[in-house]
PDB file of C-alpha atoms in Angstrom:
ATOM      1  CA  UNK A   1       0.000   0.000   0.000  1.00 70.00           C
ATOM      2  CA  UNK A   2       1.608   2.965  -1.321  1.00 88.00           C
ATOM      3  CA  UNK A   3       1.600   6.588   0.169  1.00 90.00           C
ATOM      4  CA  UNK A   4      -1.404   7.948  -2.414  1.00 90.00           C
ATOM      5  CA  UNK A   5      -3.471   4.879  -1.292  1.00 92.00           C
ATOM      6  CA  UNK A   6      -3.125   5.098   2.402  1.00 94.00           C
ATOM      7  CA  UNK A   7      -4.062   9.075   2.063  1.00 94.00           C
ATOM      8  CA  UNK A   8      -7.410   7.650   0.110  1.00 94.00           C
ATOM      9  CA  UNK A   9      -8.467   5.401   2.183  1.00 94.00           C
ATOM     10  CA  UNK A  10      -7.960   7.953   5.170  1.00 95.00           C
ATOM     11  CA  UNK A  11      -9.673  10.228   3.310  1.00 95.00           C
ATOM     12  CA  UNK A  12     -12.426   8.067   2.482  1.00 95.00           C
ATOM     13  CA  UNK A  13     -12.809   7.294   6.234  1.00 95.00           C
ATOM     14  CA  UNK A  14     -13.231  10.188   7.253  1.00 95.00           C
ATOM     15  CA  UNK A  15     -15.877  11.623   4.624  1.00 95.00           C
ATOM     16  CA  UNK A  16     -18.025   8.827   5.779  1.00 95.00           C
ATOM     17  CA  UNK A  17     -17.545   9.361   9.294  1.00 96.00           C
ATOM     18  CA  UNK A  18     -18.464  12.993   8.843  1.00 95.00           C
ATOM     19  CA  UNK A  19     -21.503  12.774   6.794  1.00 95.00           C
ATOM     20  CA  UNK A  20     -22.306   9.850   9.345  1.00 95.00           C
ATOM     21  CA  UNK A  21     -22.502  12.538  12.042  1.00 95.00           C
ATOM     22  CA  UNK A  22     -24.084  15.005  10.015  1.00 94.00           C
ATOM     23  CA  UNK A  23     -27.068  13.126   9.562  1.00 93.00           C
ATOM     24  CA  UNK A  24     -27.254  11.169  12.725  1.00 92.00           C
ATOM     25  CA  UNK A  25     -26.650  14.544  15.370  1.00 91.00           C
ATOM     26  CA  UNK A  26     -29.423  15.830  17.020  1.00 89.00           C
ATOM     27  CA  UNK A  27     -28.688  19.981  17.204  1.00 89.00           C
ATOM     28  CA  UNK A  28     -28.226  21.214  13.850  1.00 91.00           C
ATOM     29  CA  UNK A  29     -24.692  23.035  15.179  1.00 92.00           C
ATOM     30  CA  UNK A  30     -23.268  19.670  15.688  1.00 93.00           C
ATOM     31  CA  UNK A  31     -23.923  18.845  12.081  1.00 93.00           C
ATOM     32  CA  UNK A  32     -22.442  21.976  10.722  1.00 93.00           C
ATOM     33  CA  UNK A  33     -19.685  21.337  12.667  1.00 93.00           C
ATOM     34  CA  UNK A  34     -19.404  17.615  11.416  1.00 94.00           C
ATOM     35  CA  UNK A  35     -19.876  19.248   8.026  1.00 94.00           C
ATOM     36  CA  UNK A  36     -16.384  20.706   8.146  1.00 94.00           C
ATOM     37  CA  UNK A  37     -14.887  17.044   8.287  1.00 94.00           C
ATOM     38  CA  UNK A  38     -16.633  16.069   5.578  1.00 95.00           C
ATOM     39  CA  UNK A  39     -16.163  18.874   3.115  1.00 95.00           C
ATOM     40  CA  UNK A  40     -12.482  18.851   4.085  1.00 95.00           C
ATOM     41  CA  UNK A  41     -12.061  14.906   3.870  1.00 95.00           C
ATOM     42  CA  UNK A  42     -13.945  15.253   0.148  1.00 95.00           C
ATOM     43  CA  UNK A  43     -11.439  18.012  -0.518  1.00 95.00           C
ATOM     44  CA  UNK A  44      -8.627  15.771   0.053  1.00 95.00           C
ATOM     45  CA  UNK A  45     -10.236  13.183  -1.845  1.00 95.00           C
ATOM     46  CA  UNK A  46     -10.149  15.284  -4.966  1.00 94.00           C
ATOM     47  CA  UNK A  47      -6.255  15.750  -4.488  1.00 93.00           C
ATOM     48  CA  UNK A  48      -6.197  12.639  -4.594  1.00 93.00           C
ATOM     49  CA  UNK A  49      -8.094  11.902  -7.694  1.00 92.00           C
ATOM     50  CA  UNK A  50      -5.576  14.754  -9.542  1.00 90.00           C
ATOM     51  CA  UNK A  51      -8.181  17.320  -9.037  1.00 91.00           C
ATOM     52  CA  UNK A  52      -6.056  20.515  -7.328  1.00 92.00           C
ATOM     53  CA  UNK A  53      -8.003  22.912  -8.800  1.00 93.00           C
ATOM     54  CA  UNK A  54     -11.305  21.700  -7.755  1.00 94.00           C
ATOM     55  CA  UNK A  55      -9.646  20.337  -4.365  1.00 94.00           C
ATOM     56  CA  UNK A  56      -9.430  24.541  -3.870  1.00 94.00           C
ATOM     57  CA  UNK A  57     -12.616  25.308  -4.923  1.00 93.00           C
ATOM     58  CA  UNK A  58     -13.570  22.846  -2.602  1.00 93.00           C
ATOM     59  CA  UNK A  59     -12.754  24.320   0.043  1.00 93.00           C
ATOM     60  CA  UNK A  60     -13.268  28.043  -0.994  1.00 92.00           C
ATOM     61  CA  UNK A  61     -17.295  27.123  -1.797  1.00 92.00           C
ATOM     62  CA  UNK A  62     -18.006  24.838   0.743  1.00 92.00           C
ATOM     63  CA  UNK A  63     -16.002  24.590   3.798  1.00 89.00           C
ATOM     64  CA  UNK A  64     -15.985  28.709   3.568  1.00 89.00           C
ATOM     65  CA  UNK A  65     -19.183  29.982   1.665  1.00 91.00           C
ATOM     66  CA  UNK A  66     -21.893  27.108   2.214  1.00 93.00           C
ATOM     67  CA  UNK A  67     -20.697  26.431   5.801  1.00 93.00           C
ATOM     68  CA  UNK A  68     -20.781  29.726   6.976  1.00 93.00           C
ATOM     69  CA  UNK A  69     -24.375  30.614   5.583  1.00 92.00           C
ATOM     70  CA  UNK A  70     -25.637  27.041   7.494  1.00 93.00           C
ATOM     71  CA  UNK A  71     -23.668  28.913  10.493  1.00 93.00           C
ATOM     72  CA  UNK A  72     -25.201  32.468   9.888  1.00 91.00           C
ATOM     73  CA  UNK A  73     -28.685  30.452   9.494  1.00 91.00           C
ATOM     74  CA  UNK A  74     -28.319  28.541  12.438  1.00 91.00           C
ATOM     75  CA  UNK A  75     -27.331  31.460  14.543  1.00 90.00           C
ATOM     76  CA  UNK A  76     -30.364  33.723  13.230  1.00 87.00           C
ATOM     77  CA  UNK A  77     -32.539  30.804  14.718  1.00 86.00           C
ATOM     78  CA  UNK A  78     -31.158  30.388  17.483  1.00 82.00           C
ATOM     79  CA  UNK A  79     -33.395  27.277  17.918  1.00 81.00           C
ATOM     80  CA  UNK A  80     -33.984  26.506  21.253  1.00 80.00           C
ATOM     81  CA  UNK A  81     -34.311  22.737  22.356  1.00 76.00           C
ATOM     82  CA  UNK A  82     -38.257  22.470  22.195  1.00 73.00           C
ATOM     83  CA  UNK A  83     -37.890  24.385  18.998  1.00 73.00           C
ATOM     84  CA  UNK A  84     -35.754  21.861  17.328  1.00 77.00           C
ATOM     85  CA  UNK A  85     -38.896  19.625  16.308  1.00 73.00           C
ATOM     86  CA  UNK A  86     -39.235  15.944  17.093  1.00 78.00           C
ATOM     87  CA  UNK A  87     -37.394  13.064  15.562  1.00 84.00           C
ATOM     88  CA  UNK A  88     -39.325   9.984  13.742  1.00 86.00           C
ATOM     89  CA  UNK A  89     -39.921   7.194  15.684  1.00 89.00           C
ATOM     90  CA  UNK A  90     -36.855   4.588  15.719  1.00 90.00           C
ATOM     91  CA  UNK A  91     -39.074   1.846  13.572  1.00 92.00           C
ATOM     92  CA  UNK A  92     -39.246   4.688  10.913  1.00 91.00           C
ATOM     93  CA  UNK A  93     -35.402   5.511  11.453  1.00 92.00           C
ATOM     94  CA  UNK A  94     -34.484   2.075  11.123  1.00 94.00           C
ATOM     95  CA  UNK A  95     -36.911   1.197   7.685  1.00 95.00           C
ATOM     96  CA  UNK A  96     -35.356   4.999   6.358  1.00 94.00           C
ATOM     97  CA  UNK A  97     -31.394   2.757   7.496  1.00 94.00           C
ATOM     98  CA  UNK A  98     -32.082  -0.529   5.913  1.00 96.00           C
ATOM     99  CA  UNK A  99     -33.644   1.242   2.440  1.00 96.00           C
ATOM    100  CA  UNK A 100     -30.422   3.294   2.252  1.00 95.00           C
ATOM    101  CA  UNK A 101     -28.493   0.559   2.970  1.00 96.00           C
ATOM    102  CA  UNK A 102     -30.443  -1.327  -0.065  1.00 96.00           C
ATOM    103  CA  UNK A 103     -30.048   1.448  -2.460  1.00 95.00           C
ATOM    104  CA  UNK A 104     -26.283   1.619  -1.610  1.00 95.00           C
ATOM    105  CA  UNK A 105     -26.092  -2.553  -1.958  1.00 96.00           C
ATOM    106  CA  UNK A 106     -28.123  -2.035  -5.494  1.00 96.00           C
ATOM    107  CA  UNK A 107     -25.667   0.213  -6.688  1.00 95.00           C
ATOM    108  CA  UNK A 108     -22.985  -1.124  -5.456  1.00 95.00           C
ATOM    109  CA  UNK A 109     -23.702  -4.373  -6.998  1.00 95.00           C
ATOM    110  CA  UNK A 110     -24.391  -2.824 -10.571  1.00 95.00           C
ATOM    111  CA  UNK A 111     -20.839  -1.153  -9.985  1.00 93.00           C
ATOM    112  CA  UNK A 112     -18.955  -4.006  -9.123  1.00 93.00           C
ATOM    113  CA  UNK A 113     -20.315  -5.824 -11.800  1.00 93.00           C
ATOM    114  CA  UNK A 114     -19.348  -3.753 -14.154  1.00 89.00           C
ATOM    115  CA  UNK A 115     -15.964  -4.876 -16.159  1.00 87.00           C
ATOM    116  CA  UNK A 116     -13.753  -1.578 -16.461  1.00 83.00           C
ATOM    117  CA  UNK A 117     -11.438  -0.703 -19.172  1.00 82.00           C
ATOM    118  CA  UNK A 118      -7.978   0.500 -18.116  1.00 81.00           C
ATOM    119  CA  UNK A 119      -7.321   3.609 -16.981  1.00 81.00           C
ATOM    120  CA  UNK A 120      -5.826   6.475 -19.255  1.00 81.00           C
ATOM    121  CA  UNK A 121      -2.643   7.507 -18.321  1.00 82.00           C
ATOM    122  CA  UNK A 122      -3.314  11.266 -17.503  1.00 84.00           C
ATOM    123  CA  UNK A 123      -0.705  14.623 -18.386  1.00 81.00           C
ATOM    124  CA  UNK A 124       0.989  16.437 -16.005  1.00 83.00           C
ATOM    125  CA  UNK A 125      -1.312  19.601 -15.236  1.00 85.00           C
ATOM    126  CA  UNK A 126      -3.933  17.382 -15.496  1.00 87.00           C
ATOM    127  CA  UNK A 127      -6.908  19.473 -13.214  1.00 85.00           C
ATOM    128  CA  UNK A 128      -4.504  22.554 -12.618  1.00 89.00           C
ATOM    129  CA  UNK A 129      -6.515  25.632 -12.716  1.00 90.00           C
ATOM    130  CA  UNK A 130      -5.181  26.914 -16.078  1.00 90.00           C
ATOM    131  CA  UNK A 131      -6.321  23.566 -17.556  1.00 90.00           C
ATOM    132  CA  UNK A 132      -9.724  23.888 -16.220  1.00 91.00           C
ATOM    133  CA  UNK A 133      -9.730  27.751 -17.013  1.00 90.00           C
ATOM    134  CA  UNK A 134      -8.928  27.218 -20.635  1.00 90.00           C
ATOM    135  CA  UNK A 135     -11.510  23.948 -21.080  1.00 90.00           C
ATOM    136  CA  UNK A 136     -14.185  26.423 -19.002  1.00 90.00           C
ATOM    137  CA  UNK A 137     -13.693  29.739 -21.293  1.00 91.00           C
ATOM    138  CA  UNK A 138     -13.045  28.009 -24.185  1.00 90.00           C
ATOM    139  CA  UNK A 139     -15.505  24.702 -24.727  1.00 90.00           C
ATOM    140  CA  UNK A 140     -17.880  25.157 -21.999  1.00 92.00           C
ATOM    141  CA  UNK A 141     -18.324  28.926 -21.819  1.00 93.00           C
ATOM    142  CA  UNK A 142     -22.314  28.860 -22.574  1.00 94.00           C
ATOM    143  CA  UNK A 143     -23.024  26.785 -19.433  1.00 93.00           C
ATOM    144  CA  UNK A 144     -20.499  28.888 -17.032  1.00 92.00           C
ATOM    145  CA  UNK A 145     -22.744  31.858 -18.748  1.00 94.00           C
ATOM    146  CA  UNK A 146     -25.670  30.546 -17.642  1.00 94.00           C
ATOM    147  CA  UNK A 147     -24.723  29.684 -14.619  1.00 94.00           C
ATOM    148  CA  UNK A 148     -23.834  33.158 -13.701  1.00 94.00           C
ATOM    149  CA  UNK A 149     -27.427  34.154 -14.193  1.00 95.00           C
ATOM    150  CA  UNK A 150     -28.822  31.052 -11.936  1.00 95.00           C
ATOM    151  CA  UNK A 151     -26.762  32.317  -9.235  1.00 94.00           C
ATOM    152  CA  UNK A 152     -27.823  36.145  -9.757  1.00 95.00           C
ATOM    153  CA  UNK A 153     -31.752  34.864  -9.860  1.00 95.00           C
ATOM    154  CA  UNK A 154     -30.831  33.024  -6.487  1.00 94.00           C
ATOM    155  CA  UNK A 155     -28.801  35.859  -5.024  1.00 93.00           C
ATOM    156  CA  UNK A 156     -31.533  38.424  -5.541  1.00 94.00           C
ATOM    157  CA  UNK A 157     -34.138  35.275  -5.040  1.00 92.00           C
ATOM    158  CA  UNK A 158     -32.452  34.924  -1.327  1.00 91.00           C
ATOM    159  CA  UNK A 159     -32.496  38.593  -0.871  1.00 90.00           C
ATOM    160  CA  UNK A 160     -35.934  39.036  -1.134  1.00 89.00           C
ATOM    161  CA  UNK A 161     -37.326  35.965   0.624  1.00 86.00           C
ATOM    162  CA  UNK A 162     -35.287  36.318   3.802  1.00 83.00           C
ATOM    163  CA  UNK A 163     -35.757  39.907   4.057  1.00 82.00           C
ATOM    164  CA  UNK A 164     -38.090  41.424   7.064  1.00 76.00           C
ATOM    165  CA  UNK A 165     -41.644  42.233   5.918  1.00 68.00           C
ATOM    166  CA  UNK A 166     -41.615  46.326   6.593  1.00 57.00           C
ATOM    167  CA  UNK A 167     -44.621  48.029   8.246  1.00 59.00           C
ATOM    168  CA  UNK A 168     -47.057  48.602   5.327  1.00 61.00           C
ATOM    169  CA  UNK A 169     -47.484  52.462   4.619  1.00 61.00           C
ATOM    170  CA  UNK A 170     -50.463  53.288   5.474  1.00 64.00           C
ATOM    171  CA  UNK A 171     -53.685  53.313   2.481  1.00 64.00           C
ATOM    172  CA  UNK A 172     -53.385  56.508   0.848  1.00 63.00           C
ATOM    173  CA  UNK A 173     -56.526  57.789   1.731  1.00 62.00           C
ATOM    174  CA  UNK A 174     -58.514  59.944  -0.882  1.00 58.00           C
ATOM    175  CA  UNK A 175     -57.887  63.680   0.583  1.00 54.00           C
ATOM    176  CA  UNK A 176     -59.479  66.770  -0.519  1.00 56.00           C
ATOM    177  CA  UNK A 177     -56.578  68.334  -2.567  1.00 54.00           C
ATOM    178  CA  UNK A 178     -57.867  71.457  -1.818  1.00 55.00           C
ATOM    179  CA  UNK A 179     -57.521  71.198   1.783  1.00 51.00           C
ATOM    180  CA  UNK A 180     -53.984  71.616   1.618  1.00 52.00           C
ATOM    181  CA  UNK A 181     -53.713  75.167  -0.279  1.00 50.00           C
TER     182      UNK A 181
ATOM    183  CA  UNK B   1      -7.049   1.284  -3.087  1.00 80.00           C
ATOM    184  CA  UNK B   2      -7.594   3.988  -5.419  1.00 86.00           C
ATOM    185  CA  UNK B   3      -9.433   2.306  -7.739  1.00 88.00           C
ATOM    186  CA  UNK B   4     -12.456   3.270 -10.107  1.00 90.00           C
ATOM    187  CA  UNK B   5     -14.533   0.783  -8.115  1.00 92.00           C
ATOM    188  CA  UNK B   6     -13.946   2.070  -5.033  1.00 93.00           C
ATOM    189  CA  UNK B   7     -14.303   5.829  -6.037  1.00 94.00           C
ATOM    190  CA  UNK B   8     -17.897   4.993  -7.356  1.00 94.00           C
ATOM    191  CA  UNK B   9     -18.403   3.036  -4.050  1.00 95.00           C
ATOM    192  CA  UNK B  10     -17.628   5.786  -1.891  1.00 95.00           C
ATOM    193  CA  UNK B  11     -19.410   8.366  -3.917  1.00 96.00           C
ATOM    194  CA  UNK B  12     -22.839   5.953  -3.422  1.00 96.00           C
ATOM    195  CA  UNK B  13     -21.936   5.415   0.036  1.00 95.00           C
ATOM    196  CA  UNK B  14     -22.121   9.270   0.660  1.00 96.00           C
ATOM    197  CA  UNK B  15     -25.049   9.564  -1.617  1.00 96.00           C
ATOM    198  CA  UNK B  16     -26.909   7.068   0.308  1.00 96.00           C
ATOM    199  CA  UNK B  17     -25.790   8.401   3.958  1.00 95.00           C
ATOM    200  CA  UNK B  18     -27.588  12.385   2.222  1.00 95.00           C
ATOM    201  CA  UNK B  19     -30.767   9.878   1.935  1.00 95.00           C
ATOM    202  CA  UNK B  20     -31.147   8.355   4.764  1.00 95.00           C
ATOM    203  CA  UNK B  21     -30.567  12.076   6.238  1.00 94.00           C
ATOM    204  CA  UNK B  22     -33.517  13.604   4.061  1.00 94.00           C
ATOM    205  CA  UNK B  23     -35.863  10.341   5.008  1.00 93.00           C
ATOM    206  CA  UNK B  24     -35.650  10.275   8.395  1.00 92.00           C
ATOM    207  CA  UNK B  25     -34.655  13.982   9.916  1.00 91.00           C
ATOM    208  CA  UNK B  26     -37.108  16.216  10.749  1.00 89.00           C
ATOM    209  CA  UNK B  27     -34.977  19.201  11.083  1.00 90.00           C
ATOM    210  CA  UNK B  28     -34.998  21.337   7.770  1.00 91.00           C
ATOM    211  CA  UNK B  29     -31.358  22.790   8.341  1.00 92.00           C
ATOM    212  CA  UNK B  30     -29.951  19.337   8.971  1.00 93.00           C
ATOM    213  CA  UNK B  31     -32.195  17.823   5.920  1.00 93.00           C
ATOM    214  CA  UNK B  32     -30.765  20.473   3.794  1.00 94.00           C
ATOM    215  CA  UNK B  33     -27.364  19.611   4.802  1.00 94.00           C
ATOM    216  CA  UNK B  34     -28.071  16.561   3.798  1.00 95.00           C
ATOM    217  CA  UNK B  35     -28.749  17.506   0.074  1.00 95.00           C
ATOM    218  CA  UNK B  36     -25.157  19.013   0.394  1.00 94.00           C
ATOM    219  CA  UNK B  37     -23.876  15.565   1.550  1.00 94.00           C
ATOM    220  CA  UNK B  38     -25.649  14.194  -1.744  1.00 95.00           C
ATOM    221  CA  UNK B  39     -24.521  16.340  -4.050  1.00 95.00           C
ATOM    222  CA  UNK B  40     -20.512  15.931  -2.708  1.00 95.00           C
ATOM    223  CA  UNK B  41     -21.081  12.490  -3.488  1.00 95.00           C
ATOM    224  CA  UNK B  42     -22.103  12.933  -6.658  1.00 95.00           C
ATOM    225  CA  UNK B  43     -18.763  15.591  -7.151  1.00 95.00           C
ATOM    226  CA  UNK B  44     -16.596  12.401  -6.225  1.00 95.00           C
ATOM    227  CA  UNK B  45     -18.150   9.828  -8.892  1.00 94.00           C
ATOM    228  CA  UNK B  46     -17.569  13.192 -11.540  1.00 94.00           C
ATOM    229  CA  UNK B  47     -13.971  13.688 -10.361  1.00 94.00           C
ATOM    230  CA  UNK B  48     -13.350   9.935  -9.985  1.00 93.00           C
ATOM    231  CA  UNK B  49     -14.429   8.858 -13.949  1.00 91.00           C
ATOM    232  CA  UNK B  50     -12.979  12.260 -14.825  1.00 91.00           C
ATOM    233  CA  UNK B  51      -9.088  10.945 -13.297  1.00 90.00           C
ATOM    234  CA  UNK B  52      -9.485   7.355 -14.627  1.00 90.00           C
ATOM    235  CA  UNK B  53     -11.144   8.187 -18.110  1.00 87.00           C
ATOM    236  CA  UNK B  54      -9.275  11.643 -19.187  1.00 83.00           C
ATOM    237  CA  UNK B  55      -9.905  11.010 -22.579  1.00 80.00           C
ATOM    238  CA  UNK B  56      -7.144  13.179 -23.566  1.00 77.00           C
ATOM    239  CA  UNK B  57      -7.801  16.249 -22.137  1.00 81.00           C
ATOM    240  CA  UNK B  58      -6.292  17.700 -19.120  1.00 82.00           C
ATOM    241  CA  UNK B  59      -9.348  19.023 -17.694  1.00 80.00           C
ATOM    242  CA  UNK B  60     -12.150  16.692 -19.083  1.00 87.00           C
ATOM    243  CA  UNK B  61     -16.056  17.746 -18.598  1.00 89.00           C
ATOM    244  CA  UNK B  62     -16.098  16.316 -15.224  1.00 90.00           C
ATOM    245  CA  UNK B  63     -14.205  18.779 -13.413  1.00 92.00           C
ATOM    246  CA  UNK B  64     -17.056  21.367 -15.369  1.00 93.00           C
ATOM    247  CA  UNK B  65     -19.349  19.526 -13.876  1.00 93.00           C
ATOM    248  CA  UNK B  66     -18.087  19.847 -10.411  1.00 94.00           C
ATOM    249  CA  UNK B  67     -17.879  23.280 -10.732  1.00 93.00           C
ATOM    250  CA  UNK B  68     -21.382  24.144 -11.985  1.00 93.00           C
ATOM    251  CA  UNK B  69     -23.253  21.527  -9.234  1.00 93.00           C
ATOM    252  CA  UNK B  70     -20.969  23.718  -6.740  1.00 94.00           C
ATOM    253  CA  UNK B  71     -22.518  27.101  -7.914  1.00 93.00           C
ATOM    254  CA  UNK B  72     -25.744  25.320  -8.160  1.00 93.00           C
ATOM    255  CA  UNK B  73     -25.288  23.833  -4.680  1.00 93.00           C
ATOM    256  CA  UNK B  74     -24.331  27.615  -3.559  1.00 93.00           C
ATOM    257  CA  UNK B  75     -27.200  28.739  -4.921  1.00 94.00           C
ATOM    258  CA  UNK B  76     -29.697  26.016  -3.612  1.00 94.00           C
ATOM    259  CA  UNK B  77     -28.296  26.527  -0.230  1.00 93.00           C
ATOM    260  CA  UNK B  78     -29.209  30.041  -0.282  1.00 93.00           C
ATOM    261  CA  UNK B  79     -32.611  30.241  -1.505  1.00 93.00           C
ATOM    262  CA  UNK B  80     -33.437  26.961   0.516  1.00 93.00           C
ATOM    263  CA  UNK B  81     -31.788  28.775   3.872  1.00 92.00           C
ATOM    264  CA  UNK B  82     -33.644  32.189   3.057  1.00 92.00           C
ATOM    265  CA  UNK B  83     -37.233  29.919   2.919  1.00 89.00           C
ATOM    266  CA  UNK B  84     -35.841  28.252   5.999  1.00 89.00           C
ATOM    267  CA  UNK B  85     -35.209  31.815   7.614  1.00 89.00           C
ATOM    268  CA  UNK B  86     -38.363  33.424   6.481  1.00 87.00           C
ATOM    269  CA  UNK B  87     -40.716  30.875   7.323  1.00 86.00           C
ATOM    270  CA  UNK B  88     -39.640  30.247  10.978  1.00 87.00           C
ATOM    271  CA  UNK B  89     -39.586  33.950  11.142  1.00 85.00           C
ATOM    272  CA  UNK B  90     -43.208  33.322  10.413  1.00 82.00           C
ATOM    273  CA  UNK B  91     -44.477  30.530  12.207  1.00 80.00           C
ATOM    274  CA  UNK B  92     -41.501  29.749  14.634  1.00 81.00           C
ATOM    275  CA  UNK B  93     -40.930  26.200  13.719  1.00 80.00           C
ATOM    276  CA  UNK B  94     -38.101  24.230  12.072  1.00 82.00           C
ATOM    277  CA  UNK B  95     -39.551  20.720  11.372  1.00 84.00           C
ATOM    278  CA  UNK B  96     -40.775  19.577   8.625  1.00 84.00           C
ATOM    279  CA  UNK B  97     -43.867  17.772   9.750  1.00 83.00           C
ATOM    280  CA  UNK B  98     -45.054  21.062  11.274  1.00 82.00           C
ATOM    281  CA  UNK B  99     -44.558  22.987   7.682  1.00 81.00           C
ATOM    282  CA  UNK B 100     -47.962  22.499   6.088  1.00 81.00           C
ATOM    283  CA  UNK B 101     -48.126  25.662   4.371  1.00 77.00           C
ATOM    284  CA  UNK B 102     -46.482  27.719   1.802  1.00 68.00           C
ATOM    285  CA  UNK B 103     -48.152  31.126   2.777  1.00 61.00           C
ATOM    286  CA  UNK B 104     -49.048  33.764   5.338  1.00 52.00           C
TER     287      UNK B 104
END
């Protein structure tokens, strides 16, 4: 077992044991907090796979943008304990365990079974960010484009849900304009 | 091992840990989280065909692909976290088997 495999199987560890106590916490701060080994063990995951670039943006998007607005959210709340909301009933919890377990045992079967062809050998800034850079301005410019409206529409989308209802003005009632001279 | 196989197997095995979180949480900030956990998985399985089958490029469509499902992910969390904001401004809950309504 070689250096890059060790690191992968840590890795790999450690993205399931996070997402593991994501979902299983009860207070939602716990999760966040179990958030940040997960996003960092998938980070180092993608170094792994010869993915630097996106290893960064990794971290950059999720570990500093996504987690923080969970944070911010979760602060706002400030949910108290009775305010947290119930959790199912364990027969439920269990029926929810054993289907996930079956769809991860379906698709792990269809994987395993099916035969691979070798792997590519790949170049040497494979993933660097000029490589990605040049494939995303060049080839796949449209989507990027397009993208950068679908995140305007949510910006502005966020804006206005989560802002504070003002007090309505009151009706404008139908005055006498002469009253005034 | 850093194989394909086990690349896809970890990327189902996060996928299916984001589904058991949405099925059986009631919390809508942990539920959402949840989506996130999802979607990561899915990055891997992009990233992980995208390293084995390179098909010549040095930065084949799957790295794309992880980059737009992060922006959308950004952009999901926010709109999903303002609805999650606004509504327990509103009616001072955060479980989902409370939220039977849409409007106020």
């Amino acid at each position: 077992m070689n250096l890059r495999d060790f690191f992968f199987v840590f890795f790999s560890f450690l993205a399931v044991f996070g997402g593991f106590l994501t979902v299983t916490r009860r207070s939602p701060v716990y999760s966040a907090l179990s958030l940040v080994i997960f996003f960092g063990a998938i980070s180092g995951v993608m170094m792994i796979l010869a993915a630097p670039f996106l290893a960064m943006m990794q971290m950059m998007v999720y570990a500093g943008a996504i987690l923080v607005l969970f944070l911010f959210v979760i602060m706002l709340l400030a949910l108290k304990e009775e305010e947290l909301g119930g959790e199912r009933p364990w027969p439920i919890q269990l029926l929810a365990g054993l289907g996930c377990a079956m769809l991860f045992g379906m698709i792990a079967h269809a994987i395993l079974k099916t035969p691979l062809k070798p792997a590519a050998p790949i170049g040497q800034d494979f993933g660097s960010a000029e490589a990605v850079g040049h494939s995303m301005f060049a080839e796949y410019v449209l989507p990027f484009e397009i993208v950068s409206v679908l995140i305007l529409a949510a910006t502005i989308g966020a804006v206005v849900l989560a802002k504070k209802h003002l007090p309505q003005p009151a009706p404008v009632t139908e005055e006498p304009e002469e009253a005034h001279h | 091992m850093l194989t394909l196989h086990n690349c896809l197997l970890l990327s189902t095995l996060l996928f299916a840990t984001g589904v058991f979180g949405v099925v059986a949480r009631r919390n809508v900030l942990i539920i959402l989280m949840s989506v996130e956990l999802m979607l990561n998985g899915v990055n891997i399985a992009f990233v992980a065909i995208a390293r084995f089958y390179p098909g010549g490029s040095n930065a084949p469509a799957g790295h794309i692909f992880v980059l737009l499902t992060m922006a959308v992910a950004a952009a999901e969390a926010a709109v999903g976290l303002a609805i999650v904001l606004s509504y327990f401004r509103n009616r001072k809950t955060a479980d989902t088997d409370e939220m039977r309504v849409m409007r106020w």
